[in-house]
Coordinates of C-alpha atoms and ligand atoms in Angstrom, one line a residue:
M25 CA -13.0 142.4 206.0
N26 CA -11.7 145.7 204.6
N27 CA -9.4 146.2 201.7
D28 CA -6.4 147.3 203.7
R29 CA -6.6 144.3 206.1
L30 CA -6.8 141.9 203.1
Y31 CA -3.9 143.7 201.5
R32 CA -1.7 143.4 204.6
E33 CA -2.6 139.7 204.8
S34 CA -1.9 139.2 201.1
L35 CA 1.6 140.8 201.5
N36 CA 2.6 137.8 203.6
L37 CA 1.1 135.4 201.0
F38 CA 2.2 136.6 197.6
P39 CA 5.1 138.7 196.2
G40 CA 3.8 142.3 196.4
G41 CA 0.6 140.9 197.7
V42 CA -0.7 140.0 194.3
N43 CA -0.7 137.2 191.7
S44 CA 0.2 139.5 188.7
P45 CA 2.3 142.6 189.2
V46 CA 0.3 145.4 187.8
R47 CA -2.5 144.7 190.2
A48 CA -0.3 146.0 193.1
F49 CA -1.0 149.6 192.1
K50 CA 2.7 150.4 192.2
A51 CA 2.4 152.5 189.0
V52 CA -0.4 154.8 190.2
G53 CA 0.1 154.8 194.0
G54 CA -2.3 153.7 196.7
T55 CA -3.1 150.1 197.5
P56 CA -5.2 147.6 195.6
K57 CA -8.9 147.0 196.2
F58 CA -10.1 143.5 196.8
F59 CA -13.2 142.7 194.8
K60 CA -15.9 140.3 195.7
K61 CA -18.5 140.5 192.9
A62 CA -19.3 142.0 189.6
Q63 CA -22.2 142.4 187.2
G64 CA -22.3 144.1 183.8
A65 CA -20.0 147.1 183.8
W66 CA -19.8 147.3 187.6
F67 CA -17.9 145.6 190.4
T68 CA -18.0 145.8 194.1
D69 CA -15.1 145.7 196.6
E70 CA -15.0 144.1 200.0
E71 CA -16.1 147.3 201.6
D72 CA -19.2 147.4 199.4
H73 CA -17.9 150.3 197.3
R74 CA -19.2 150.0 193.7
Y75 CA -17.0 151.0 190.8
L76 CA -17.7 151.5 187.1
D77 CA -15.1 149.1 185.6
L78 CA -13.0 150.4 182.7
C79 CA -10.3 147.7 183.1
M80 CA -12.7 144.8 182.6
S81 CA -10.1 142.2 183.7
W82 CA -7.7 143.5 181.0
G83 CA -9.8 142.5 178.0
P84 CA -11.7 139.2 178.2
L85 CA -15.1 140.6 179.2
I86 CA -16.4 142.0 176.0
L87 CA -20.0 141.1 177.1
G88 CA -19.5 142.6 180.5
H89 CA -19.1 140.8 183.9
A90 CA -21.3 137.7 184.5
H91 CA -23.3 137.8 181.3
P92 CA -26.5 135.7 181.9
D93 CA -25.9 133.6 178.7
V94 CA -22.4 132.7 179.8
I95 CA -23.5 131.9 183.3
N96 CA -26.3 129.6 182.0
A97 CA -24.0 127.8 179.6
V98 CA -21.3 127.3 182.2
T99 CA -23.7 126.2 184.9
E100 CA -25.1 123.5 182.6
A101 CA -21.6 122.4 181.7
L102 CA -20.4 122.2 185.3
R103 CA -23.1 119.7 186.2
E104 CA -21.5 117.3 183.6
G105 CA -18.0 117.5 185.2
F106 CA -15.1 119.9 185.4
T107 CA -12.5 118.2 183.3
F108 CA -12.1 114.9 181.5
G109 CA -8.5 114.8 180.4
A110 CA -9.9 113.3 177.2
P111 CA -11.6 114.9 174.2
S112 CA -15.0 116.4 174.5
R113 CA -17.5 117.8 172.0
R114 CA -17.1 121.2 173.6
E115 CA -13.6 121.6 172.2
N116 CA -14.9 120.9 168.7
A117 CA -17.8 123.4 169.1
L118 CA -15.5 126.3 170.2
A119 CA -12.9 125.4 167.5
K120 CA -15.6 125.3 164.7
K121 CA -17.0 128.6 165.9
I122 CA -13.5 130.2 165.8
K123 CA -12.8 128.7 162.3
S124 CA -16.0 130.2 161.1
M125 CA -15.0 133.7 162.3
V126 CA -11.3 133.5 161.3
P127 CA -11.0 131.0 158.4
F128 CA -7.2 131.5 158.1
V129 CA -7.0 129.4 161.3
E130 CA -7.0 126.1 159.5
K131 CA -5.8 124.1 162.5
M132 CA -5.4 125.1 166.1
R133 CA -4.4 124.0 169.6
F134 CA -6.1 125.2 172.8
V135 CA -3.9 126.0 175.8
S136 CA -4.6 127.8 179.1
S137 CA -3.1 131.3 178.8
G138 CA -1.9 133.9 176.3
T139 CA 1.7 133.3 177.5
E140 CA 1.4 129.6 176.8
A141 CA -0.1 130.2 173.3
V142 CA 2.7 132.5 172.3
M143 CA 5.4 130.3 173.8
S144 CA 4.0 127.4 171.8
A145 CA 3.7 129.4 168.6
I146 CA 7.4 130.3 168.8
R147 CA 8.3 126.7 169.4
V148 CA 6.3 125.4 166.4
S149 CA 7.8 128.1 164.2
R150 CA 11.3 127.0 165.2
G151 CA 10.3 123.3 164.6
F152 CA 8.8 124.1 161.2
T153 CA 11.7 126.2 159.9
G154 CA 14.6 124.5 161.6
R155 CA 15.8 128.0 162.6
S156 CA 16.4 129.5 166.0
K157 CA 16.2 133.3 165.8
I158 CA 13.0 135.3 166.4
L159 CA 12.2 138.9 166.0
K160 CA 9.9 141.1 168.1
F161 CA 9.0 144.8 168.3
E162 CA 9.6 147.3 171.1
G163 CA 6.4 148.1 172.9
C164 CA 4.6 144.8 172.1
Y165 CA 3.9 142.4 175.0
H166 CA 3.7 138.7 174.4
G167 CA 3.4 137.2 177.9
H168 CA 6.2 136.2 180.2
S169 CA 8.0 133.3 178.5
D170 CA 11.8 133.5 178.4
A171 CA 12.2 134.1 174.7
L172 CA 10.0 137.2 174.8
L173 CA 11.1 138.9 178.0
V174 CA 13.7 140.6 175.9
K175 CA 14.5 144.2 175.1
A176 CA 16.7 145.8 172.5
G177 CA 20.4 145.4 173.0
S178 CA 22.6 148.5 173.1
G179 CA 23.9 150.2 170.0
L180 CA 23.7 148.4 166.7
A181 CA 23.8 144.9 168.3
T182 CA 20.9 142.7 167.0
F183 CA 21.1 140.5 170.1
G184 CA 18.4 141.2 172.6
E185 CA 19.0 141.6 176.3
P186 CA 16.9 140.0 179.1
S187 CA 14.2 142.4 180.4
S188 CA 13.7 140.3 183.5
A189 CA 16.1 138.7 185.9
G190 CA 16.1 135.0 185.5
V191 CA 16.2 135.0 181.7
P192 CA 19.6 133.8 180.5
K193 CA 21.5 135.9 178.0
E194 CA 22.0 132.8 176.0
V195 CA 18.2 132.7 175.4
S196 CA 17.8 136.5 174.8
Y197 CA 20.6 136.4 172.2
L198 CA 18.2 134.5 170.0
T199 CA 15.6 137.3 170.1
S200 CA 16.1 140.5 168.2
V201 CA 14.0 143.6 169.0
L202 CA 13.2 146.3 166.5
P203 CA 11.2 149.6 166.9
L204 CA 7.7 149.6 165.6
D205 CA 6.8 151.8 162.6
N206 CA 10.2 151.8 161.1
I207 CA 10.3 150.2 157.6
E208 CA 14.0 150.9 157.0
A209 CA 15.1 149.1 160.2
L210 CA 12.9 146.2 159.2
E211 CA 14.3 145.9 155.7
S212 CA 18.0 146.1 156.8
F213 CA 17.3 143.5 159.5
F214 CA 15.8 141.1 157.0
T215 CA 18.6 141.6 154.5
L216 CA 21.1 140.6 157.2
H217 CA 19.2 138.0 159.2
G218 CA 16.0 137.0 157.3
S219 CA 17.3 133.6 156.2
E220 CA 18.1 132.7 159.8
L221 CA 14.8 133.9 161.2
A222 CA 12.3 131.3 162.4
A223 CA 9.5 133.8 163.2
A224 CA 8.6 137.5 163.5
I225 CA 6.0 138.2 166.2
I226 CA 4.0 141.4 166.5
E227 CA 0.7 142.6 168.0
P228 CA -0.9 143.9 164.8
M229 CA -2.7 146.4 166.9
P230 CA -0.3 147.0 169.8
A231 CA -2.3 147.6 172.9
N232 CA 0.0 146.8 175.8
N233 CA 2.0 150.0 176.0
G234 CA -0.9 152.2 175.2
L235 CA -2.6 151.9 171.9
L236 CA 0.2 152.2 169.3
L237 CA -1.8 152.3 166.1
Q238 CA 0.6 151.4 163.2
D239 CA 0.8 152.5 159.7
L240 CA -0.6 149.7 157.6
R241 CA 2.4 150.0 155.2
F242 CA 4.6 148.7 158.1
L243 CA 2.5 145.6 158.7
K244 CA 2.2 144.9 155.0
R245 CA 6.0 145.1 154.5
L246 CA 6.5 142.8 157.5
R247 CA 4.1 140.3 155.8
E248 CA 6.0 140.5 152.5
L249 CA 9.4 140.1 154.1
C250 CA 8.3 137.1 156.1
T251 CA 7.0 135.5 153.0
K252 CA 10.1 136.3 151.0
Y253 CA 12.5 134.9 153.7
Q254 CA 10.2 132.0 154.6
S255 CA 10.0 133.1 158.2
V256 CA 6.8 132.4 160.1
L257 CA 4.7 135.6 160.7
I258 CA 3.0 135.4 164.1
F259 CA 0.2 137.9 164.9
D260 CA -0.3 138.1 168.7
E261 CA -4.0 138.9 168.8
V262 CA -4.5 138.0 172.5
I263 CA -6.0 141.4 173.0
S264 CA -7.2 142.4 169.5
G265 CA -8.7 139.0 168.6
F266 CA -12.5 139.2 168.6
R267 CA -12.2 142.6 170.2
V268 CA -11.8 145.0 167.3
S269 CA -13.8 143.0 164.7
P270 CA -15.3 139.5 164.5
S271 CA -12.0 138.6 162.8
G272 CA -9.7 140.7 165.0
A273 CA -7.0 143.0 163.6
S274 CA -6.1 140.6 160.8
G275 CA -9.6 140.7 159.4
L276 CA -9.9 144.5 160.0
Y277 CA -6.6 145.1 158.1
K278 CA -6.9 142.2 155.7
I279 CA -3.4 141.2 156.5
Y280 CA -3.0 137.6 157.5
P281 CA -0.3 135.9 159.6
D282 CA 0.9 132.3 159.2
I283 CA 0.2 131.6 162.9
V284 CA -2.0 133.6 165.2
T285 CA -2.4 133.6 169.0
Y286 CA -5.6 134.3 170.9
G287 CA -6.5 134.5 174.6
K288 CA -8.6 136.8 176.8
I289 CA -12.0 136.9 174.9
I290 CA -11.9 133.3 173.6
G291 CA -12.2 132.1 177.2
G292 CA -15.0 134.5 178.1
G293 CA -13.3 135.1 181.5
M294 CA -12.0 131.6 181.9
P295 CA -8.3 130.7 181.3
V296 CA -8.0 129.9 177.6
G297 CA -5.3 130.5 175.0
L298 CA -5.0 129.3 171.4
Y299 CA -2.4 129.1 168.7
G300 CA -3.3 128.2 165.2
G301 CA -3.1 129.0 161.5
R302 CA -1.6 127.2 158.5
S303 CA -2.2 123.5 158.7
D304 CA 1.3 122.7 157.3
I305 CA 2.8 124.5 160.2
M306 CA 0.4 123.2 162.8
S307 CA 1.0 119.6 161.6
C308 CA 4.4 119.9 163.2
V309 CA 2.8 119.7 166.6
S310 CA 2.8 116.5 168.5
P311 CA 1.4 113.8 167.9
D312 CA 1.2 114.7 164.2
G313 CA 4.8 116.0 164.2
P314 CA 7.9 116.4 166.3
V315 CA 7.1 119.6 168.2
Y316 CA 6.1 118.7 171.7
Q317 CA 3.4 120.7 173.5
A318 CA 0.8 119.5 176.0
G319 CA -1.6 120.5 178.8
T320 CA -3.5 118.7 181.6
L321 CA -6.3 121.2 181.5
S322 CA -6.0 122.3 177.8
G323 CA -9.5 122.5 176.1
N324 CA -11.1 122.4 179.5
P325 CA -14.8 121.8 178.9
I326 CA -16.0 124.6 181.3
A327 CA -13.6 127.1 179.7
M328 CA -14.6 126.0 176.2
T329 CA -18.2 126.6 177.1
A330 CA -17.6 130.1 178.5
G331 CA -15.7 130.9 175.4
L332 CA -18.3 129.6 173.0
A333 CA -21.2 131.3 174.8
T334 CA -19.2 134.6 174.5
L335 CA -18.3 134.2 170.8
E336 CA -21.9 133.3 169.9
L337 CA -23.0 136.8 170.8
L338 CA -20.4 138.6 168.8
D339 CA -21.8 139.8 165.5
E340 CA -21.3 142.8 163.2
T341 CA -24.0 144.7 165.0
L342 CA -22.2 144.4 168.3
Y343 CA -19.0 145.7 166.9
A344 CA -20.8 148.6 165.2
T345 CA -22.4 149.4 168.6
L346 CA -19.0 149.2 170.4
Q347 CA -17.4 151.4 167.8
K348 CA -20.1 154.1 168.2
R349 CA -19.8 153.9 172.0
G350 CA -16.0 154.0 171.9
A351 CA -16.3 157.3 170.1
Q352 CA -18.7 158.7 172.7
W353 CA -16.6 157.6 175.6
S354 CA -13.4 159.0 174.0
K355 CA -15.1 162.4 173.7
I356 CA -15.8 162.4 177.4
Y357 CA -12.2 161.6 178.2
E358 CA -11.3 164.5 176.0
L359 CA -13.3 166.9 178.2
I360 CA -10.4 166.8 180.5
P361 CA -8.0 169.6 179.7
G362 CA -5.0 168.2 177.8
C363 CA -6.4 164.8 177.3
R364 CA -6.6 162.9 174.0
C365 CA -8.1 159.5 173.6
P366 CA -7.3 157.5 170.6
H367 CA -9.5 154.4 170.3
V368 CA -10.4 151.5 168.1
G369 CA -13.9 150.2 168.9
S370 CA -14.0 149.4 172.5
I371 CA -10.2 149.9 173.2
L372 CA -9.5 153.4 174.5
W373 CA -6.3 155.0 175.7
P374 CA -6.4 158.3 177.5
I375 CA -3.2 160.2 177.0
F376 CA -1.9 163.7 177.7
Q377 CA 0.4 164.2 174.7
P378 CA 0.2 164.1 170.9
R379 CA -0.2 161.0 168.8
V380 CA 2.1 158.1 169.7
K381 CA 3.2 155.3 167.4
Q382 CA 6.2 153.9 169.4
S383 CA 6.5 153.1 173.0
S384 CA 9.6 155.3 173.3
E385 CA 7.5 158.4 172.5
I386 CA 5.4 158.0 175.6
Q387 CA 6.1 161.0 177.9
E388 CA 6.5 160.7 181.6
S389 CA 4.4 163.8 182.0
S390 CA 1.5 162.0 180.3
I391 CA 1.8 159.1 182.7
T392 CA 1.9 161.5 185.7
S393 CA -1.3 163.1 184.5
F394 CA -2.9 159.7 184.0
N395 CA -2.0 158.8 187.6
K396 CA -3.7 161.9 188.9
L397 CA -6.8 161.0 186.8
H398 CA -6.7 157.4 188.1
Q399 CA -6.7 158.5 191.7
G400 CA -9.4 161.1 191.1
L401 CA -11.7 158.7 189.3
L402 CA -11.1 155.9 191.8
S403 CA -12.4 158.1 194.6
H404 CA -15.5 158.9 192.4
G405 CA -16.4 155.3 191.7
V406 CA -14.6 154.8 188.4
Y407 CA -11.9 152.1 188.1
L408 CA -9.3 152.7 185.4
P409 CA -6.5 150.1 184.9
P410 CA -3.9 150.9 187.5
S411 CA -1.2 152.0 184.9
G412 CA -1.1 154.7 182.3
Y413 CA 0.6 152.2 179.9
E414 CA -2.6 150.1 179.9
V415 CA -5.6 150.7 177.7
T416 CA -9.2 150.9 179.0
F417 CA -11.9 148.5 177.8
L418 CA -15.6 149.0 177.2
S419 CA -18.1 146.1 177.0
L420 CA -21.6 145.5 175.8
A421 CA -22.7 146.4 179.3
H422 CA -21.3 149.9 179.0
Q423 CA -24.5 151.6 178.0
E424 CA -26.2 155.0 178.4
P425 CA -26.5 155.0 182.3
E426 CA -22.8 154.1 182.5
L427 CA -21.9 156.8 180.0
S428 CA -23.7 159.5 181.9
F429 CA -22.3 158.3 185.2
F430 CA -18.8 158.5 183.7
Q431 CA -19.5 162.0 182.3
D432 CA -20.7 163.2 185.7
Q433 CA -17.6 162.0 187.5
I434 CA -15.3 163.4 184.9
K435 CA -17.0 166.8 185.2
K436 CA -16.6 166.6 189.0
I437 CA -12.9 165.9 188.7
I438 CA -12.4 168.8 186.2
T439 CA -14.1 171.1 188.7
L440 CA -12.0 169.8 191.6
Q441 CA -8.8 170.3 189.7
G442 CA -9.9 173.9 189.2
N443 CA -9.7 173.9 185.4
Ligands
PLP16 C1 -2.5 139.5 177.7 C2 -1.5 139.2 176.6 C3 -0.6 138.1 176.6 C4 -0.5 137.2 177.7 O1 -1.6 136.5 178.0 P1 -1.8 135.9 179.5 O2 -3.1 135.1 179.4 O3 -1.7 137.0 180.5 O4 -0.6 135.0 179.7 C5 0.1 137.9 175.4 N1 0.0 138.8 174.4 C6 -0.8 139.8 174.4 C7 -0.9 140.7 173.2 C8 -1.6 140.1 175.5 O5 -2.3 141.2 175.5

């Protein structure tokens, strides 16, 4: 079947024809492709067009698609059953591996998505502190739970407003939203509300509205203020965890949260999330404590196995390689007139404007240029994420042949655009 027929069919099945909104291509125009298989850095749609994948399922696939070690481990595990609804050694194995890489995670709980991890981290923070308010930052994404689908209120109000229909104001009122990279705003907020604040949550390396690299002074100050006011500091490392270093952004910056959330890479392509950190906080979680949180498929043995097989291949050498390749790929993006490409390791963000530290600084003209690039590259066999607000990911499978293919296509596009 061809892509368009599948798309027309899916429009009758799912809102917008998709099971997650950005996949619908609304931001970049055109219609989504339907994929049937993938290997390494490449995937193939239903019409047998092959694409070099620079979206990589939005982050989980640091080893590339269908890595043989992951397939072997998962195949072996599948033969022993899909789910037990009871403990298995595979949960311990992944948890021990994670603890060895990020020792500040003293105790953890597996869940099935990043959204669930963050939602649970907020709940345990509220349970631990006995407080209700939370603080987030504009431009960070933390999944789609009610408390976090909130944007800054108007004027000086510290109440957040729902950023989605269906989120009650009564819920959004408990969430305050501050700009990133603004120490003054942070300090006056804590002076006024610090003692009522259950938790502050931030992506230490914000990568959901482009790559908004923060001044470390800002993160350090946030850490100090949370300690001073005894609010829980949550780092949402669902993207940056195990992506930018073996110990994520926390390890890279040497700034540690009280609770961290992971997802994406820790499932190796299967649905896994995790929240964890200080054992005194995690001991509030049921059945040790009064904070309820549960999951039928939490710690699923197949997902644990895919995650472990992935993490086992992540060592310092791999990150050094990815860092080097990130720099090479970034240079190729920058062959495009007007394009700049900030990157950390294997996270790259092509933009058409000067350095950005806050989401409000992203210019519409930059997004328009990205959309043109997206369409051009798609017709040349390169698949960028279908939104200029999203970062592009490399994997271990993005090697020399992929790099030169990418360079060739970029050059063709530059010629076509008559630059
Ligand atoms: C992807 C992401 C989430 C949500 O994870 P899902 O698995 O999509 O629910 C939360 N926080 C961050 C930082 C993310 O990048």
